[in-house]
Amino acid sequence: MTTQDQAVQSYAPGEHPDLPAPMLTSGPLFWIKENLFSSWLNVVLTVLTMLLLWAVIPPLLSWAFVDSVFTAADRNECRELGSGACWAFISERFTFFIYAFYPAGERWRVNLAFILMILALVPLLYDKTPYRKYGLIYACFFPVLAYWLLLGGFGLKEVETHTFGGVMLNLVIGVTGIACSLPIGILLALGRQSNMPVVRMLCVVFIEFFRGVPLITILFVASTMLSYFLPPGSEFDLLLRVLIMVTLFSAAYMAEVVRGGLQAIPKGQYEASDSMGLKYWQSMRLIVLPQALKISIPGIVNTFIGLFKDTTLVLIIGLLDLLGLGRSALADSKWNGLSTEIYMSVAIFFFICCFGMSRYSLYLERKLETGHAR
Amino acid sequence: MSTIDMAGGSPERNPIARLWYDKETRSVILQILTIILLLTFFGYIIANAIENLRLLGKTFSFTFLFEPASYDINQHLIDYSSTSTHLRAGIVGILNTLLVAVCGIILATILGFIMGVLRLSPNWLVNRLIYCIIEFVRNVPVLLHILLVHGIIVHTLPQPRGLPDWANWGDTFFLTNRGLFMPSPEFGGAFWLVWIAFFAAIGFSIWFKKYAKKIQDDTGRILPVFWTSVGAIIGLPLVAYFITGMPLSWEIPTLGKFNLKGGMTIRPEFMALWLALSIYTACFIAEIVRAGILSVSKGQWEASQALGASRGLTLKNVIIPQALRVIVPPLTSQYLNITKNSSLAIAIGYMDIVATIGGISLMQTGKEMETMIIVLLFYLTVSLLISAFMNWYNKRIKLVER
């Protein structure tokens, strides 16, 4: 009777406080049961993965951090100090990997160009930047500025392009390629959709040619064969040739990505803009391309990522980018047998750049999502 | 009067402007201009090329292909020596390219499908692990993968001299930094009969599949097509093998003092290129497979179950055909990418077409144009063939709308 009384008296109808859910239907235990041990197959998979991780992660951590050596004079000293990775080599060569053979007294120009590039990228990439309009105007002038800073002239000491190398060379090729390949790619895609047969054929042949051959062969063409097609006696900078070829190569891929976007635009949009009396370029600029480019963002960024990764291929024709410098550093007799350390560092650099780009593309997609996707 | 003239007048007065304002004529004019520009451009560069060749005293001809190449190729599928011609060197290179491409495609597909399915696993630990692996591998240049794997093979695997026990598998397989040594098959006289039995079994399986379909259409009875075919394809060659008196022997490599002798070798360059390309591409394939499986809506599973189909039958007849429609086109372009990326072989000294014709032959003969044209044509042909196949396949599996 007393218990009944208490129960009745303690809570008015409907005011009984919520009891916590049973242990196994919510909370961490539930999560573990549901996500790791939901069936026998899952139990096996979980145990196997745990074993794998246990076998790989601790040795890897001890190799990379615990037993590794960060400062040493050469490989032998490294071996004496620790059994793990020998990062001392990387730290010794760090500035060399970034600037390569760029004259030491002029390296502030590279730094300045890099800072200016970041300043140009912020208004381009982030639409809530204060004074974005001026930022965009500045971004248009940045290439000229960067060209002047890196190569010199007009009061600065001139620097030849064969001194370019390392991270700097990857960035130069990557940024130039990215900036130039998008507009060319869009033009090619529009040309491929054009109703003028000659223009269409021209674009198709161009696109299919560049997509059909590997970048390596195109770079070989640039380094060996291209000079034949120029007027006799004319000299043409190797870096410039590479830049042109890399740009054209990724423009062809870009064109296909943009074409996919163009084809996804319903025909009604073209007809509507025609009936508004817009001319071809107006209707493309105002109606079709904004929608087409929006859907092709993932593909466009993937092409950018591919282009940036492909900048490493220049090492095969003798330009020393970051990977090329790393590979040639292996020949240093003071530090032999360190290929894993070097390649891992280079891999981490590329991973950070490319993963950042793919994250940004996800952000952009979410921002431009207008909610009426079909 | 004058106002009317003003309104439509100015273009009409000038016949050239009138042509320009007509849409059809304008497009014709633009196209003619394009052709003229194009012809001028090509005329200009060809004239330059002729002039340059004349100044250098070179000719444009492919006769160098029939001169001795006088360089060695360490991996050749057909007979090759340094006295063979450049043409033969090129064929060796093409075969090496195709070999690594085909092996890469097979391994990448298997790895990619496994990773794609595991990526969808309800097991949190497994799908996170696969996600991390995929993201890391995809965001690092393939050339770096190739150099890394090559570096690991060459620098960390043991030398043949004093080979440790873990690298010596039952005295038949040896894993060294000079490659994987393994027994090579030696076919006896009557072995061709086994091949004939093998192809006959394949022919029988194709016929049996059609026959089973006919029986099923007529009577509804389902014949065990899969197991019959497997039995025929494995059984018939085995029977032929035993009837002909087992005409197959193995040459096992032997461990010498400094190196291994005999048997077959998978060279480190091939291994590095093959593994690196496969792992890199497998990560792209995994994402494609994942997208393909996710694209089949849940209702398809439920509908098939409602019809009383078992899980296996649902997968085989409902889910996989629909997923394949999404998977195949990007998958083919990944296959194309493997073939093209195999040209990176030159970075580690694997002798593919770019390294033989486009590399050493080019350096030796100084025929930049001819050699590069051969290489470009080879890749273009392969690409066009694979795209043609892809278009054919796409058409075959396209949704038939009624």
Coordinates of N, CA and C in Angstrom, one line a residue, chain B residues 245-350:
Chain B
G245 N 49.5 -38.5 -71.0 CA 50.6 -38.9 -70.3 C 51.4 -37.8 -69.6
M246 N 50.6 -36.8 -69.1 CA 51.2 -35.7 -68.3 C 52.4 -35.0 -68.9
P247 N 52.2 -34.4 -70.1 CA 53.3 -33.8 -70.8 C 53.8 -32.4 -70.3
L248 N 53.8 -32.3 -69.0 CA 54.1 -30.9 -68.4 C 55.1 -31.1 -67.3
S249 N 56.2 -30.4 -67.4 CA 57.2 -30.6 -66.3 C 57.6 -29.1 -65.8
W250 N 58.1 -29.0 -64.6 CA 58.5 -27.7 -64.1 C 60.0 -27.5 -64.0
E251 N 60.5 -26.4 -64.5 CA 61.9 -26.2 -64.2 C 62.0 -25.3 -63.0
I252 N 62.6 -25.8 -61.9 CA 62.7 -25.1 -60.7 C 64.0 -24.3 -60.5
P253 N 63.9 -23.1 -60.2 CA 65.1 -22.3 -60.0 C 66.0 -22.8 -58.9
T254 N 67.3 -22.8 -59.1 CA 68.2 -23.2 -58.0 C 69.0 -22.1 -57.5
L255 N 69.2 -22.1 -56.2 CA 70.0 -21.0 -55.5 C 71.5 -21.2 -55.7
G256 N 72.1 -20.4 -56.5 CA 73.5 -20.5 -56.7 C 74.2 -19.7 -55.6
K257 N 75.5 -19.4 -55.8 CA 76.2 -18.7 -54.8 C 75.9 -17.2 -54.8
F258 N 75.7 -16.6 -56.0 CA 75.5 -15.2 -56.0 C 74.1 -14.9 -56.6
N259 N 73.6 -15.8 -57.4 CA 72.3 -15.5 -58.0 C 71.5 -16.8 -58.2
L260 N 70.3 -16.7 -58.7 CA 69.5 -17.8 -58.9 C 69.5 -18.2 -60.4
K261 N 69.5 -19.5 -60.7 CA 69.5 -19.9 -62.1 C 68.2 -20.7 -62.4
G262 N 67.8 -20.5 -63.7 CA 66.7 -21.3 -64.2 C 65.3 -20.7 -63.7
G263 N 64.3 -21.3 -64.2 CA 62.9 -20.9 -63.8 C 62.5 -19.6 -64.4
M264 N 61.4 -19.1 -63.9 CA 60.9 -17.8 -64.4 C 61.2 -16.7 -63.4
T265 N 61.4 -15.5 -63.8 CA 61.6 -14.4 -62.9 C 60.5 -13.3 -63.2
I266 N 59.9 -12.9 -62.1 CA 59.2 -11.6 -62.2 C 60.1 -10.5 -61.7
R267 N 60.5 -9.7 -62.7 CA 61.6 -8.7 -62.3 C 61.0 -7.6 -61.4
P268 N 61.9 -7.0 -60.6 CA 61.5 -6.0 -59.6 C 60.8 -4.8 -60.3
E269 N 61.2 -4.4 -61.5 CA 60.6 -3.3 -62.2 C 59.2 -3.6 -62.5
F270 N 59.0 -4.8 -63.0 CA 57.6 -5.2 -63.4 C 56.7 -5.3 -62.1
M271 N 57.3 -5.9 -61.1 CA 56.5 -6.1 -59.8 C 56.1 -4.7 -59.3
A272 N 57.1 -3.7 -59.3 CA 56.8 -2.4 -58.7 C 55.7 -1.7 -59.5
L273 N 55.9 -1.8 -60.9 CA 54.9 -1.1 -61.7 C 53.5 -1.7 -61.6
W274 N 53.5 -3.0 -61.6 CA 52.3 -3.8 -61.5 C 51.5 -3.5 -60.2
L275 N 52.3 -3.7 -59.1 CA 51.6 -3.5 -57.8 C 51.2 -2.0 -57.6
A276 N 52.1 -1.1 -58.0 CA 51.7 0.3 -57.7 C 50.5 0.8 -58.6
L277 N 50.5 0.4 -59.8 CA 49.4 0.8 -60.7 C 48.1 0.1 -60.2
S278 N 48.2 -1.1 -59.8 CA 47.0 -1.9 -59.4 C 46.4 -1.2 -58.1
I279 N 47.3 -0.9 -57.1 CA 46.8 -0.4 -55.9 C 46.2 1.0 -56.1
Y280 N 46.9 1.8 -56.9 CA 46.4 3.2 -57.2 C 45.1 3.1 -57.9
T281 N 45.0 2.3 -58.9 CA 43.7 2.3 -59.7 C 42.6 1.6 -58.9
A282 N 43.0 0.6 -58.1 CA 42.0 -0.1 -57.3 C 41.2 0.8 -56.4
C283 N 41.9 1.9 -55.9 CA 41.2 2.8 -55.0 C 40.2 3.6 -55.8
F284 N 40.5 3.9 -57.1 CA 39.5 4.6 -57.9 C 38.3 3.7 -58.2
I285 N 38.7 2.4 -58.5 CA 37.6 1.4 -58.8 C 36.7 1.2 -57.6
A286 N 37.3 1.2 -56.4 CA 36.5 1.0 -55.2 C 35.4 2.0 -55.1
E287 N 35.8 3.3 -55.4 CA 34.8 4.3 -55.3 C 33.7 4.1 -56.3
I288 N 34.1 3.7 -57.5 CA 33.1 3.5 -58.6 C 32.2 2.4 -58.2
V289 N 32.7 1.3 -57.7 CA 31.9 0.1 -57.3 C 30.9 0.6 -56.2
R290 N 31.4 1.3 -55.3 CA 30.6 1.8 -54.2 C 29.4 2.6 -54.7
A291 N 29.7 3.5 -55.6 CA 28.7 4.4 -56.2 C 27.7 3.5 -57.0
G292 N 28.2 2.5 -57.7 CA 27.3 1.6 -58.5 C 26.3 0.9 -57.6
I293 N 26.8 0.3 -56.5 CA 25.9 -0.5 -55.6 C 24.9 0.4 -55.0
L294 N 25.4 1.6 -54.5 CA 24.5 2.5 -53.9 C 23.4 3.0 -54.8
S295 N 23.7 3.0 -56.2 CA 22.7 3.6 -57.1 C 21.5 2.7 -57.3
V296 N 21.6 1.4 -56.9 CA 20.5 0.5 -57.0 C 19.6 0.7 -55.8
S297 N 18.3 1.1 -56.1 CA 17.5 1.5 -54.9 C 17.1 0.3 -54.1
K298 N 16.7 0.5 -52.9 CA 16.4 -0.5 -51.9 C 15.1 -1.2 -52.4
G299 N 14.2 -0.5 -53.1 CA 13.0 -1.1 -53.6 C 13.2 -2.3 -54.5
Q300 N 14.4 -2.3 -55.2 CA 14.7 -3.4 -56.1 C 14.9 -4.7 -55.3
W301 N 15.7 -4.6 -54.2 CA 15.8 -5.7 -53.3 C 14.5 -6.2 -52.8
E302 N 13.7 -5.3 -52.3 CA 12.4 -5.7 -51.7 C 11.5 -6.3 -52.8
A303 N 11.5 -5.7 -54.0 CA 10.6 -6.2 -55.0 C 11.0 -7.6 -55.4
S304 N 12.3 -7.8 -55.5 CA 12.8 -9.2 -55.9 C 12.5 -10.2 -54.8
Q305 N 12.6 -9.8 -53.5 CA 12.2 -10.7 -52.4 C 10.7 -11.0 -52.4
A306 N 10.0 -9.9 -52.8 CA 8.5 -10.1 -52.8 C 8.1 -11.1 -53.9
L307 N 8.9 -11.2 -54.9 CA 8.7 -12.2 -56.0 C 9.1 -13.6 -55.6
G308 N 9.8 -13.7 -54.4 CA 10.2 -15.0 -53.9 C 11.6 -15.4 -54.3
A309 N 12.4 -14.5 -54.9 CA 13.7 -14.8 -55.3 C 14.6 -14.9 -54.1
S310 N 15.6 -15.8 -54.1 CA 16.5 -15.9 -53.0 C 17.5 -14.8 -53.1
R311 N 18.4 -14.7 -52.1 CA 19.3 -13.6 -52.1 C 20.3 -13.7 -53.2
G312 N 20.8 -14.9 -53.5 CA 21.7 -15.1 -54.6 C 21.1 -14.7 -55.9
L313 N 19.9 -15.2 -56.1 CA 19.2 -14.9 -57.4 C 19.0 -13.4 -57.5
T314 N 18.6 -12.8 -56.4 CA 18.4 -11.3 -56.5 C 19.6 -10.6 -56.9
L315 N 20.7 -11.0 -56.3 CA 22.0 -10.4 -56.6 C 22.3 -10.6 -58.1
K316 N 22.2 -11.8 -58.5 CA 22.6 -12.2 -59.9 C 21.7 -11.6 -61.0
N317 N 20.4 -11.6 -60.7 CA 19.5 -11.2 -61.8 C 19.0 -9.8 -61.7
V318 N 19.1 -9.2 -60.5 CA 18.4 -7.9 -60.3 C 19.5 -6.8 -60.0
I319 N 20.3 -7.1 -58.9 CA 21.1 -6.0 -58.4 C 22.3 -5.8 -59.3
I320 N 23.1 -6.9 -59.6 CA 24.3 -6.7 -60.3 C 24.1 -6.1 -61.7
P321 N 23.1 -6.6 -62.5 CA 23.0 -6.0 -63.8 C 22.7 -4.5 -63.8
Q322 N 21.9 -4.1 -62.7 CA 21.7 -2.6 -62.7 C 22.9 -1.9 -62.2
A323 N 23.6 -2.4 -61.2 CA 24.8 -1.7 -60.7 C 25.8 -1.7 -61.9
L324 N 26.0 -2.7 -62.7 CA 27.0 -2.7 -63.7 C 26.7 -1.6 -64.7
R325 N 25.5 -1.3 -64.9 CA 25.2 -0.2 -65.9 C 25.8 1.1 -65.4
V326 N 25.9 1.3 -64.1 CA 26.6 2.5 -63.6 C 28.1 2.3 -63.5
I327 N 28.5 1.1 -63.2 CA 29.9 0.8 -62.9 C 30.7 0.8 -64.2
V328 N 30.2 0.2 -65.3 CA 31.1 -0.1 -66.4 C 31.7 1.1 -67.1
P329 N 30.9 2.1 -67.5 CA 31.6 3.2 -68.2 C 32.8 3.8 -67.5
P330 N 32.7 4.2 -66.2 CA 33.9 4.8 -65.5 C 34.9 3.7 -65.3
L331 N 34.5 2.4 -65.2 CA 35.5 1.4 -65.0 C 36.4 1.3 -66.3
T332 N 35.8 1.3 -67.4 CA 36.6 1.3 -68.7 C 37.6 2.4 -68.7
S333 N 37.1 3.6 -68.3 CA 38.1 4.7 -68.4 C 39.2 4.5 -67.4
Q334 N 39.0 3.8 -66.3 CA 40.1 3.4 -65.4 C 41.0 2.4 -66.1
Y335 N 40.5 1.5 -66.8 CA 41.3 0.5 -67.5 C 42.2 1.3 -68.5
L336 N 41.6 2.3 -69.2 CA 42.4 3.1 -70.1 C 43.5 3.9 -69.3
N337 N 43.2 4.3 -68.1 CA 44.2 5.0 -67.3 C 45.3 4.1 -67.0
I338 N 45.0 2.9 -66.6 CA 46.1 1.9 -66.3 C 47.1 1.8 -67.5
T339 N 46.5 1.6 -68.7 CA 47.3 1.5 -69.9 C 48.1 2.7 -70.1
K340 N 47.5 3.9 -69.9 CA 48.3 5.1 -70.2 C 49.3 5.3 -69.1
N341 N 48.9 5.0 -67.8 CA 49.9 5.3 -66.7 C 51.1 4.3 -66.8
S342 N 50.9 3.1 -67.5 CA 52.0 2.2 -67.6 C 53.2 2.8 -68.3
S343 N 53.0 4.0 -69.0 CA 54.1 4.6 -69.6 C 55.1 5.2 -68.6
L344 N 54.6 5.3 -67.3 CA 55.5 5.8 -66.3 C 56.6 4.8 -66.0
A345 N 56.5 3.6 -66.6 CA 57.6 2.6 -66.5 C 59.0 3.1 -66.7
I346 N 59.1 4.1 -67.5 CA 60.4 4.6 -67.9 C 61.1 5.2 -66.7
A347 N 60.4 5.6 -65.7 CA 61.0 6.2 -64.5 C 61.8 5.1 -63.7
I348 N 61.4 3.8 -63.8 CA 62.1 2.8 -63.0 C 62.8 1.8 -63.9
G349 N 62.8 2.1 -65.2 CA 63.6 1.3 -66.1 C 62.9 0.0 -66.6
Y350 N 61.6 0.0 -66.5 CA 60.8 -1.1 -67.2 C 60.7 -0.8 -68.6

